């Protein structure tokens, strides 16, 4: 009679006692649980969001400084030539 229960070898990770862990889930099920836990973990999401916000702000600052810098260079060149 098959009840749908699978029995795997008890020698897993160095366990030599056949009376312990006789019915152990297959390694695939263990990996699926680890992967599902990893996907559900949101611990680093806030840090990533702050990093993206900081990157966006720095791009805006660089664009503003670049545009302002060339404009200021033109003004100083004009002032320098008028003082000579």
CSV table of C-alpha atoms in Angstrom, one decimal:
chain,number,residue,atom,x,y,z
A,1,UNK,CA,0.0,0.0,0.0
A,2,UNK,CA,1.5,3.3,-1.1
A,3,UNK,CA,0.4,6.3,1.0
A,4,UNK,CA,2.5,8.8,-1.0
A,5,UNK,CA,5.2,9.0,1.6
A,6,UNK,CA,8.7,8.8,0.3
A,7,UNK,CA,11.5,7.6,2.5
A,8,UNK,CA,15.0,8.9,1.9
A,9,UNK,CA,18.3,7.6,3.2
A,10,UNK,CA,19.1,8.6,6.8
A,11,UNK,CA,22.7,9.3,6.0
A,12,UNK,CA,22.4,13.0,5.3
A,13,UNK,CA,25.1,15.5,6.3
A,14,UNK,CA,27.1,12.9,8.2
A,15,UNK,CA,24.1,11.5,10.2
A,16,UNK,CA,25.0,7.8,10.5
A,17,UNK,CA,22.2,6.8,12.9
A,18,UNK,CA,19.4,5.1,10.9
A,19,UNK,CA,16.9,5.8,13.6
A,20,UNK,CA,17.1,9.5,13.2
A,21,UNK,CA,15.6,11.4,10.3
A,22,UNK,CA,14.3,8.3,8.5
A,23,UNK,CA,11.7,10.4,6.6
A,24,UNK,CA,13.5,13.4,5.3
A,25,UNK,CA,12.3,15.7,2.6
A,26,UNK,CA,14.3,15.6,-0.6
A,27,UNK,CA,17.0,18.2,-1.2
A,28,UNK,CA,14.9,19.9,-3.9
A,29,UNK,CA,12.2,20.7,-1.4
A,30,UNK,CA,14.8,22.2,0.9
A,31,UNK,CA,16.3,24.3,-1.9
A,32,UNK,CA,12.7,25.5,-2.8
A,33,UNK,CA,12.1,26.6,0.7
A,34,UNK,CA,15.4,28.5,0.8
A,35,UNK,CA,14.7,30.2,-2.5
A,36,UNK,CA,11.2,31.2,-1.4
A,37,UNK,CA,12.5,32.6,1.8
A,38,UNK,CA,15.1,34.6,-0.1
A,39,UNK,CA,12.5,36.0,-2.6
A,40,UNK,CA,10.2,37.0,0.3
A,41,UNK,CA,13.0,38.8,2.2
A,42,UNK,CA,12.7,42.5,1.9
A,43,UNK,CA,15.4,43.5,4.4
A,44,UNK,CA,17.6,45.4,1.9
A,45,UNK,CA,14.8,47.1,-0.1
A,46,UNK,CA,14.9,50.3,1.9
A,47,UNK,CA,18.7,50.7,1.5
A,48,UNK,CA,18.4,50.2,-2.2
A,49,UNK,CA,15.6,52.8,-2.5
A,50,UNK,CA,17.7,55.3,-0.6
A,51,UNK,CA,20.6,54.5,-2.9
A,52,UNK,CA,18.5,55.1,-6.0
A,53,UNK,CA,17.2,58.4,-4.6
A,54,UNK,CA,20.8,59.6,-3.8
A,55,UNK,CA,21.9,58.6,-7.3
A,56,UNK,CA,19.0,60.6,-8.8
A,57,UNK,CA,19.8,63.7,-6.7
A,58,UNK,CA,23.5,63.5,-7.6
A,59,UNK,CA,22.7,63.3,-11.3
A,60,UNK,CA,20.5,66.5,-11.0
A,61,UNK,CA,23.2,68.3,-9.1
A,62,UNK,CA,25.8,67.3,-11.7
A,63,UNK,CA,23.6,68.5,-14.5
A,64,UNK,CA,23.0,71.8,-12.7
A,65,UNK,CA,26.6,72.4,-11.9
A,66,UNK,CA,27.7,71.6,-15.4
A,67,UNK,CA,25.2,74.1,-16.9
A,68,UNK,CA,26.0,76.7,-14.3
A,69,UNK,CA,29.7,76.2,-14.6
A,70,UNK,CA,29.9,76.9,-18.3
A,71,UNK,CA,27.6,79.9,-17.9
A,72,UNK,CA,29.9,81.3,-15.0
A,73,UNK,CA,33.0,80.7,-17.1
A,74,UNK,CA,31.5,82.8,-19.9
A,75,UNK,CA,30.7,85.6,-17.4
A,76,UNK,CA,34.2,85.6,-15.8
A,77,UNK,CA,35.8,85.6,-19.3
A,78,UNK,CA,33.7,88.7,-20.2
A,79,UNK,CA,34.6,90.4,-17.0
A,80,UNK,CA,38.3,89.6,-17.4
A,81,UNK,CA,38.4,90.9,-20.9
A,82,UNK,CA,36.6,94.1,-19.9
A,83,UNK,CA,39.0,94.8,-17.1
A,84,UNK,CA,42.1,94.7,-19.4
